[in-house]
Short mmCIF file of C-alpha atoms in Angstrom, two decimals:
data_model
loop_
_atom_site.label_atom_id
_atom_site.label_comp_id
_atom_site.label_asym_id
_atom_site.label_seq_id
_atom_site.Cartn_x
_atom_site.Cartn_y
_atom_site.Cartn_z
CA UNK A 1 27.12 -3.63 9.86
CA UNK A 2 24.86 -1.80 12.55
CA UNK A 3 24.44 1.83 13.51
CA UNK A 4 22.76 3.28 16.30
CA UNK A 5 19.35 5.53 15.39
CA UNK A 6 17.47 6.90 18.50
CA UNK A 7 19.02 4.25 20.86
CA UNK A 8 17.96 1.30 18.95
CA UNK A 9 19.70 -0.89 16.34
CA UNK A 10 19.21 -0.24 12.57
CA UNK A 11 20.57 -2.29 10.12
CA UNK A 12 22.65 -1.03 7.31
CA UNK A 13 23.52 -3.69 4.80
CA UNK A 14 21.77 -7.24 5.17
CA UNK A 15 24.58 -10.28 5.19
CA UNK A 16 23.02 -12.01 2.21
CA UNK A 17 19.72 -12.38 3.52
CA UNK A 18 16.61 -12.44 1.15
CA UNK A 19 14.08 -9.77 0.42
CA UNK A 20 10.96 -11.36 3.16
CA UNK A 21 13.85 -11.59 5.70
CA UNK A 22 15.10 -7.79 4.63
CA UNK A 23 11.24 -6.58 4.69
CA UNK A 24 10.75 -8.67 8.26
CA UNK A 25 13.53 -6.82 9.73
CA UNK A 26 12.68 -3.47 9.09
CA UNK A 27 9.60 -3.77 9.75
CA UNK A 28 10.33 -4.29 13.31
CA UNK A 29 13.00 -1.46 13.33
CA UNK A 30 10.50 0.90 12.12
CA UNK A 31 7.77 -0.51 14.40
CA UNK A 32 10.41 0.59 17.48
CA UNK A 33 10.92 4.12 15.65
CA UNK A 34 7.06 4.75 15.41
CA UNK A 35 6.61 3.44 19.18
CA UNK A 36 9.02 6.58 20.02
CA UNK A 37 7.56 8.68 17.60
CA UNK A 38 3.89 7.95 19.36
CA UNK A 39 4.94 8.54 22.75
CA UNK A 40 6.61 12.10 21.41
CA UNK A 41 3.54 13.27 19.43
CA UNK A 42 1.04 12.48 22.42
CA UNK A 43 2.68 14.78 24.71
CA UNK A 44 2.99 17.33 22.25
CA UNK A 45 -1.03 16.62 20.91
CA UNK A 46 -1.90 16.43 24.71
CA UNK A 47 -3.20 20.11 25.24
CA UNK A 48 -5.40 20.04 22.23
CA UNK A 49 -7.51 16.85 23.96
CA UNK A 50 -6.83 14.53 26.97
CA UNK A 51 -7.79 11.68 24.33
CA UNK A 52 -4.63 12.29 22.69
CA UNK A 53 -3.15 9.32 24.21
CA UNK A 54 -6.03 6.66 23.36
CA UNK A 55 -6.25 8.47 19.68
CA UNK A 56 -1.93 8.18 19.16
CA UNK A 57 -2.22 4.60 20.96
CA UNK A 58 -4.88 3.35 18.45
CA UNK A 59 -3.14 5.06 15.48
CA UNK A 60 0.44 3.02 16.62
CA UNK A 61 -1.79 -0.43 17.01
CA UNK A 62 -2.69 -0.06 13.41
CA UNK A 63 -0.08 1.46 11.60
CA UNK A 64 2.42 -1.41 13.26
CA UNK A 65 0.16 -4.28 12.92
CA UNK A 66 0.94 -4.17 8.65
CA UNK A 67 3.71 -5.27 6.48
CA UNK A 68 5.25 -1.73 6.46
CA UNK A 69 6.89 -2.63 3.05
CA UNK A 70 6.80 1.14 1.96
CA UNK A 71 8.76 2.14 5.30
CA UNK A 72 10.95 -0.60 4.47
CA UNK A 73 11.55 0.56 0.94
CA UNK A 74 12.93 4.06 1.95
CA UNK A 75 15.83 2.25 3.45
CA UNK A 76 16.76 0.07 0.31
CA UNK A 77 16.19 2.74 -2.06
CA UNK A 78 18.49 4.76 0.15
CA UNK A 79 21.18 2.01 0.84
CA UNK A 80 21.51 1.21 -3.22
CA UNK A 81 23.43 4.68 -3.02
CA UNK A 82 24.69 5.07 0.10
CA UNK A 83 26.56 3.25 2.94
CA UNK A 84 25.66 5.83 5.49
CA UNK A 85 22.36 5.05 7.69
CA UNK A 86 21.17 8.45 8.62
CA UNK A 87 19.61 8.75 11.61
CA UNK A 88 16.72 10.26 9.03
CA UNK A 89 16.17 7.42 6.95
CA UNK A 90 13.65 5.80 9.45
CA UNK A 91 11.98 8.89 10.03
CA UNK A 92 11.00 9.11 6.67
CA UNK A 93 10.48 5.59 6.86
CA UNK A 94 8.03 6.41 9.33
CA UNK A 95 6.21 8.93 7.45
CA UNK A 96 5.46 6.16 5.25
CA UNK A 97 3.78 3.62 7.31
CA UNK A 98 1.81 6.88 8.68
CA UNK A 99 0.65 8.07 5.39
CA UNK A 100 -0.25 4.36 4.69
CA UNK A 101 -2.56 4.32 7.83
CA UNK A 102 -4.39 7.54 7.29
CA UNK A 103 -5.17 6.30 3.05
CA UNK A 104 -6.26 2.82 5.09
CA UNK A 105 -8.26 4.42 7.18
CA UNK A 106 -10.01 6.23 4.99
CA UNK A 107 -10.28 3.65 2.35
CA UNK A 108 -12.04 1.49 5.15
CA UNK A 109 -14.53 4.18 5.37
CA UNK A 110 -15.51 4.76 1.87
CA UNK A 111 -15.41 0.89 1.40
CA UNK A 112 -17.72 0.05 4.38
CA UNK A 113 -15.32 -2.66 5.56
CA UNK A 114 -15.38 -3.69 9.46
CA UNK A 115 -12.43 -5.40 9.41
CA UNK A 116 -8.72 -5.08 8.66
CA UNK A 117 -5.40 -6.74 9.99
CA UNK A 118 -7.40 -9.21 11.90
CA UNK A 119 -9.10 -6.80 13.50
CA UNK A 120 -12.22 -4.07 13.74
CA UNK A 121 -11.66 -1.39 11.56
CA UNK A 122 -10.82 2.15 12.94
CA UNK A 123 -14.43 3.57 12.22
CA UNK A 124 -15.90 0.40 13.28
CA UNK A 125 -14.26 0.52 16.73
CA UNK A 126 -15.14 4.05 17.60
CA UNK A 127 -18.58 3.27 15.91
CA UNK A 128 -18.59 0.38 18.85
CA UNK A 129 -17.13 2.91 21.66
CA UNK A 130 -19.78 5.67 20.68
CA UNK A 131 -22.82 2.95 20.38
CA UNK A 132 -21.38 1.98 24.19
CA UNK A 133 -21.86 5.73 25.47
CA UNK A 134 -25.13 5.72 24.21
CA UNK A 135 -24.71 7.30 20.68
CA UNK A 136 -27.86 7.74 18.70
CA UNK A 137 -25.62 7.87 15.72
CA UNK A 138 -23.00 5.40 16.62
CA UNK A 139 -22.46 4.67 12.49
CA UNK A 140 -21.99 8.42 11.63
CA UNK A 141 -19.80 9.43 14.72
CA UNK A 142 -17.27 6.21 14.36
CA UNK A 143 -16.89 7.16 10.32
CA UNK A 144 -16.65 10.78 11.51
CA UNK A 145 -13.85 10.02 14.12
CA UNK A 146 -12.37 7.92 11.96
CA UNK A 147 -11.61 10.66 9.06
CA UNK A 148 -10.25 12.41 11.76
CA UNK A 149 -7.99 9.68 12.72
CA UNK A 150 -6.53 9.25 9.29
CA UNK A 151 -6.33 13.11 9.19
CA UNK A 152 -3.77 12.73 12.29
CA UNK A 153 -2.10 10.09 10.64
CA UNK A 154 -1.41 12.36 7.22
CA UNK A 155 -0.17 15.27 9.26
CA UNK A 156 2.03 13.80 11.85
CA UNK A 157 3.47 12.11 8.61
CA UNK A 158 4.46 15.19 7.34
CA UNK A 159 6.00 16.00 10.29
CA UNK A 160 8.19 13.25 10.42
CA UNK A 161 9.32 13.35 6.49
CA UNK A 162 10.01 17.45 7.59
CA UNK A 163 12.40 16.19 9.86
CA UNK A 164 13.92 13.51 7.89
CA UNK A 165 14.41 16.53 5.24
CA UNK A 166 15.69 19.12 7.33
CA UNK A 167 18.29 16.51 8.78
CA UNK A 168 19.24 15.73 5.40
CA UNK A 169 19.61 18.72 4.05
CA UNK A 170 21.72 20.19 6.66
CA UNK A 171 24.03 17.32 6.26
CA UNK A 172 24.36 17.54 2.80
CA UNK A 173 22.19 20.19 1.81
CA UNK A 174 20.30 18.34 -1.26
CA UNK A 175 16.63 16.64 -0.51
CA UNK A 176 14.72 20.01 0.24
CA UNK A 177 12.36 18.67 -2.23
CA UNK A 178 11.35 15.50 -0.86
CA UNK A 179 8.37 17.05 0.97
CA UNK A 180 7.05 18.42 -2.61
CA UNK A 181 7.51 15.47 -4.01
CA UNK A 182 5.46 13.11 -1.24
CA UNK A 183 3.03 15.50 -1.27
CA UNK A 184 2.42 15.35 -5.24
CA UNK A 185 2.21 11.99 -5.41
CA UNK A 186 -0.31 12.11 -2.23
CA UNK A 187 -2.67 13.93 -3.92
CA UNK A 188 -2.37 11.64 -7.49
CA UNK A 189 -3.44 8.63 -4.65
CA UNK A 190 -6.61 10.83 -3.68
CA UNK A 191 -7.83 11.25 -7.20
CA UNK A 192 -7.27 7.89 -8.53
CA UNK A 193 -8.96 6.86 -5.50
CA UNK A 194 -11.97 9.21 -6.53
CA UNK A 195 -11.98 7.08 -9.49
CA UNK A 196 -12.01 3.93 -7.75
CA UNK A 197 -14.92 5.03 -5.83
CA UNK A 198 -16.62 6.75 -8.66
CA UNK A 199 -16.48 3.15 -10.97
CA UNK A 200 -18.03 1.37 -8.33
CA UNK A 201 -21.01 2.89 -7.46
CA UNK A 202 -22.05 3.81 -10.73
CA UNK A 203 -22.51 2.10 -14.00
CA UNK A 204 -19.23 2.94 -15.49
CA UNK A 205 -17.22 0.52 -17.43
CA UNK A 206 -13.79 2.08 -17.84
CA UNK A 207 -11.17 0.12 -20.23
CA UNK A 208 -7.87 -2.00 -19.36
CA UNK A 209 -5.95 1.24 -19.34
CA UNK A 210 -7.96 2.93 -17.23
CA UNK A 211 -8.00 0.01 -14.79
CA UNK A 212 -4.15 0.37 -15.25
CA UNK A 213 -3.56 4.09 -14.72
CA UNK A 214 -5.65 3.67 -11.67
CA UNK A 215 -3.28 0.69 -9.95
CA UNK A 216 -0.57 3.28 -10.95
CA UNK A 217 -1.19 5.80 -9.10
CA UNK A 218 -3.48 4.45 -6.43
CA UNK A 219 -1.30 1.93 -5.15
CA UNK A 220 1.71 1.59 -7.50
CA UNK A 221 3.55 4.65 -7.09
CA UNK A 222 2.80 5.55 -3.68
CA UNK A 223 3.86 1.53 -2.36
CA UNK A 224 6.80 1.37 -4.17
CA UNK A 225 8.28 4.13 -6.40
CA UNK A 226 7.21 6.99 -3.47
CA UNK A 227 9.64 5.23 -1.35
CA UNK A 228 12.13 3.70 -3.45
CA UNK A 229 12.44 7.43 -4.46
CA UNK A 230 12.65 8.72 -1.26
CA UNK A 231 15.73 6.76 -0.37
CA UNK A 232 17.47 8.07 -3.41
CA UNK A 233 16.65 11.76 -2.69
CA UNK A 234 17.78 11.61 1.10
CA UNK A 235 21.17 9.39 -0.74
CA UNK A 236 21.50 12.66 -2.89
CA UNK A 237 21.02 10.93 -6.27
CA UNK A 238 18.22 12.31 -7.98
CA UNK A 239 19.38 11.65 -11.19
CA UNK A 240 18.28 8.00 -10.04
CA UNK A 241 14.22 8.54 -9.09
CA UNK A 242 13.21 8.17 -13.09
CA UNK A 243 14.31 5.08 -13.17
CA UNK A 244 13.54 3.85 -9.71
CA UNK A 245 9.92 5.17 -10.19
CA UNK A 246 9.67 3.10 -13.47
CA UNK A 247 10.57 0.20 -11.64
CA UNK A 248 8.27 0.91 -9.06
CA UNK A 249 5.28 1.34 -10.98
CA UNK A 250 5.76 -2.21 -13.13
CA UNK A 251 6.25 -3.83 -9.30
CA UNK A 252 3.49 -2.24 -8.01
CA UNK A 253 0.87 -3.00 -10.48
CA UNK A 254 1.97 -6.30 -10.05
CA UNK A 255 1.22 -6.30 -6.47
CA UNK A 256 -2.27 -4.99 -6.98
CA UNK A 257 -2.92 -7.26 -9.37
CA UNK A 258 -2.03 -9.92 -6.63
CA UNK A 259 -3.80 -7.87 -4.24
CA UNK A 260 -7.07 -8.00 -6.27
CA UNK A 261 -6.21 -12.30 -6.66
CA UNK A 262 -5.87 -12.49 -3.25
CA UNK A 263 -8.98 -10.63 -2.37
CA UNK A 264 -11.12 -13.25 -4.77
CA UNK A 265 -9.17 -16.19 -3.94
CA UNK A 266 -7.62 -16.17 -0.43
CA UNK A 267 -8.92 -17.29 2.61
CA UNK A 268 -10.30 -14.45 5.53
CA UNK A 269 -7.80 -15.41 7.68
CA UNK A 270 -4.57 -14.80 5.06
CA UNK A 271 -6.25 -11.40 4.23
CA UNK A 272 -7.19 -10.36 7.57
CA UNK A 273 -10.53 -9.35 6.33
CA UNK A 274 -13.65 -10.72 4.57
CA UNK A 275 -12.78 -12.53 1.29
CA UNK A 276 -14.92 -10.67 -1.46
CA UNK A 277 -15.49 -7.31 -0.52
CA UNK A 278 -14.37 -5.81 -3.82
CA UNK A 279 -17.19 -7.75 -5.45
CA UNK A 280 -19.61 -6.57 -2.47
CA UNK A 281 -18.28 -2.92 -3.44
CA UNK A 282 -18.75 -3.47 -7.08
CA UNK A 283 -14.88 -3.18 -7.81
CA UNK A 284 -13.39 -2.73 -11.59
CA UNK A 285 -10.60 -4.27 -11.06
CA UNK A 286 -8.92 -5.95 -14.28
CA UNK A 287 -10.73 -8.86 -13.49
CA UNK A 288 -14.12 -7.65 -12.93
CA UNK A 289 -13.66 -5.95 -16.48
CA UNK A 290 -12.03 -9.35 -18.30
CA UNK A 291 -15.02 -11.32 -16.67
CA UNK A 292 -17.69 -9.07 -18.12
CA UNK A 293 -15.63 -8.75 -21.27
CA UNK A 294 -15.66 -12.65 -21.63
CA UNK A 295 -19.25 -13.52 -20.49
CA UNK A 296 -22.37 -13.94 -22.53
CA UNK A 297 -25.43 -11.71 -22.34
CA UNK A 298 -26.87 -14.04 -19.44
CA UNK A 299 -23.71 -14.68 -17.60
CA UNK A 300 -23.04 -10.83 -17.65
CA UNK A 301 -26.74 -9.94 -16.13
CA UNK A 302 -26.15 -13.03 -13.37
CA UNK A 303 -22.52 -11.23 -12.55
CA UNK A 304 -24.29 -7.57 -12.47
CA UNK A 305 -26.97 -8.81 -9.71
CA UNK A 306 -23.41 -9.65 -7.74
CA UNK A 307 -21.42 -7.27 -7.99
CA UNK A 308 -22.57 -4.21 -5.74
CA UNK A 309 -24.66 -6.58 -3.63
CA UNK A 310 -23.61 -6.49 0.24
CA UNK A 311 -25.75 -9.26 0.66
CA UNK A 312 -24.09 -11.33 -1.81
CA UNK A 313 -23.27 -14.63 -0.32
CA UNK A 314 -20.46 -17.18 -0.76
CA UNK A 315 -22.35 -19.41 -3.16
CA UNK A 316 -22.34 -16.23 -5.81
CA UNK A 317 -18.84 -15.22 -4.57
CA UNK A 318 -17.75 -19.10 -5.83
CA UNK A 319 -19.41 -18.70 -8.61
CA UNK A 320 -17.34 -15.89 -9.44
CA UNK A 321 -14.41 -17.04 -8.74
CA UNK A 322 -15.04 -20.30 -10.74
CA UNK A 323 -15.75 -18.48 -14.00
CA UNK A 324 -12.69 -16.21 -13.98
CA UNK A 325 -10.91 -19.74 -13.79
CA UNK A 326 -13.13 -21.22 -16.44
CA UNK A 327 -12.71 -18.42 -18.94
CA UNK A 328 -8.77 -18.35 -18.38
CA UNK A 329 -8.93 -14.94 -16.71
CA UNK A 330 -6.60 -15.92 -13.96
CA UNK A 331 -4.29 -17.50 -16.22
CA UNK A 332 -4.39 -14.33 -18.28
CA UNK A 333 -3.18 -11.99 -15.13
CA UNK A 334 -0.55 -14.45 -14.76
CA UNK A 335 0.77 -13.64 -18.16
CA UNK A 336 0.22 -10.11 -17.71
CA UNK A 337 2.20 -9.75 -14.48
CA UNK A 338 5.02 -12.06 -15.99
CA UNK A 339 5.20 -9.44 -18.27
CA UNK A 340 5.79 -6.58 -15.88
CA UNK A 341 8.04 -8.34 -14.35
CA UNK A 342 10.06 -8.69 -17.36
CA UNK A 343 9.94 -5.12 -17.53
CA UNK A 344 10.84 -4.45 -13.67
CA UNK A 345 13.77 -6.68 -14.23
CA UNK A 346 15.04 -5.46 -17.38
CA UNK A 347 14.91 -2.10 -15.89
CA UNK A 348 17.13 -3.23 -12.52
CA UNK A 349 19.38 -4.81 -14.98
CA UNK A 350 19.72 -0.94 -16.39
CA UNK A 351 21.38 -0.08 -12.75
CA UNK A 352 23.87 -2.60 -12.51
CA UNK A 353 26.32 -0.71 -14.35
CA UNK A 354 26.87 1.85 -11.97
CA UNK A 355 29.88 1.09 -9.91
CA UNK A 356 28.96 3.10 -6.78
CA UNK A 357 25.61 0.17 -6.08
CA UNK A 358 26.20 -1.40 -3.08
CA UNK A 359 25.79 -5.25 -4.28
CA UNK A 360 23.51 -6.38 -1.52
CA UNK A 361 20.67 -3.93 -1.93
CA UNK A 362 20.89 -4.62 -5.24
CA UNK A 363 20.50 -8.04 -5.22
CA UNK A 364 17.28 -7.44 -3.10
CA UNK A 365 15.82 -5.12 -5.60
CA UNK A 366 15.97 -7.71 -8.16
CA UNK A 367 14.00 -10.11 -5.55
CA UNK A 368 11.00 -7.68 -5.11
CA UNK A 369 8.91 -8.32 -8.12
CA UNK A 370 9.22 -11.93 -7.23
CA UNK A 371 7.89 -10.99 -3.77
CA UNK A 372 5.20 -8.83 -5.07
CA UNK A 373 3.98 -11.54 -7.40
CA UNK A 374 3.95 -14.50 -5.04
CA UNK A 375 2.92 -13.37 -1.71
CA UNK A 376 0.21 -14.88 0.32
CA UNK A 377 -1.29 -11.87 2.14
#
């Protein structure tokens, strides 16, 4: 079943497809809503600057060249409720992938990293346009534009979730708190990013459940409870976010485990940027901590010299990854995200009781810890 939204296509119930099919499809729905919502914000941004156009164009390049998994998860949290695809679903679909691009951005900055999605980061490519106009501070100006950049991208994200709100509330006059609620959970993503940052350049050595509450609400909540929730507010069922936001958080620290795998053990060109820059950034993740926890005094000083080193080469970066597979580390995360996904799944079996589920979305829910534990990028 299809219904028009902004004079494109939008799917409303997949015919038994799977979840990577489900996520591939909406991905390119919302990349067609964003291209619209682009060309509308530049003429409205166009009497602040004339480089409102190159600034909206670069923001669209980025924001559409990722997965766009939390856009995508507005509309299945929304269609395990409803049967009706508002027209303001892939707004605040939108106002995902936007909020996404402005944390990216940022985190880009704060992590030094040149490249992302295959390509130059934002700072780095107005560092390169500045250094071309003959910038004495070509470093400072790109990181300076880019905060701006990811600025742009956090407002004109609220924009578009205001409009998916106001829609939805004058149809059926419930989700005026979905803007409070984004917001909130915004602002947990800022400070557990604060202590992200905080860990790595200093000589901290926070515990497993510190590492944990971090993945929570740095990446966890906002990638897939935020919009999982979302869909359930602008369905009018917010008895249903709890629950939804449970599941989101065991999926989700899943993924970052796999995220934090990936980033140790994948190749540049799955990741679409240099394979160990957490250990150039001096990282906790879980397995920075279980390493240290399981070395001896020598091994630990050899991995301290490493981690936090920029100019750490591949030779030490192999050597890390060949003692987190010698000491059983990586066998151990494998456990521990088995286990969460024991917990995701019990929890989804918790919904399946409710008669008014529409089968297919919820057959896809029960698919997305499997997806978040075995994807390659």
């Amino acid at each position: 079943m299809e219904n028009g939204f902004a004079g494109h296509l939008i799917t409303v119930y997949p015919a038994r497809m799977d979840i990577k099919t489900y996520l591939t499809q909406k991905r390119s729905d919302i990349g067609e809503h964003l291209a619209g919502l682009a060309a509308e914000y530049t003429a409205s941004l166009e009497p602040a600057a004339s480089s409102a156009h190159s600034v909206m164009e670069r923001i669209l390049e980025f924001s559409v060249s990722g997965k766009m998994i939390r856009g995508a998860l507005v509309f299945l949290g929304h269609s395990l409720f409803s049967s009706c695809a508002a027209p303001e679903i892939v707004d605040a679909a939108c106002a995902m992938e936007l909020f996404q691009s402005g944390l990216l951005i940022h985190d880009d900055i704060m992590d030094r990293d040149t490249t992302r999605r295959g390509m130059p980061t934002i700072h780095m490519q107005y560092m390169e346009e500045c250094a071309a106009l003959g910038s004495r501070e070509s470093g400072r100006a790109g990181e300076a534009l880019g905060v701006c950049a990811g600025d742009i991208c956090f407002f004109l994200g609220h924009e578009a979730l205001s409009r998916a709100t106001t829609a939805s509330s004058a149809r059926f006059g419930a989700p005026s708190s979905l803007g409070a609620y984004c917001s909130r959970e915004l602002a947990m993503v800022g400070l557990a990013q604060m202590k992200d940052v905080e860990w790595g350049l200093t000589p901290q050595f926070p515990s497993t459940e510190d590492i944990i509450r971090m993945y929570r609400h740095k990446t966890a909540r906002y990638t897939f409870s935020m919009p999982l929730a979302a869909g359930a507010i602008l369905a009018s069922r917010p008895e249903s976010i709890g629950i939804l936001e449970a599941i989101g958080e065991r999926i989700g620290i899943v993924f970052q485990i796999r995220d934090d795998e990936l980033g140790l053990f994948a190749t540049e060109c799955e990741l679409g940027k240099p394979v160990g820059s957490d250990i150039r950034e001096g990282k906790k993740t879980l397995y920075y901590i279980e390493l240290m926890q399981k070395s001896d005094p020598a091994e630990r000083q050899t991995l301290s010299a490493i981690f936090g080193n920029q100019l750490c080469t591949s030779t030490d970066i192999e050597y890390v990854r060949s003692r987190i597979i010698d000491l059983g580390i990586k066998e151990e995360m494998n456990k521990r995200t088995e286990l969460l996904c024991g917990e995701a799944d019990h929890l989804i079996e918790s919904l399946a009781g409710n008669s008014s589920l529409n089968p297919e979305s919820y057959s896809l829910l029960t698919e997305l810890a499997g997806y978040a534990t075995h994807r390659s990028y």
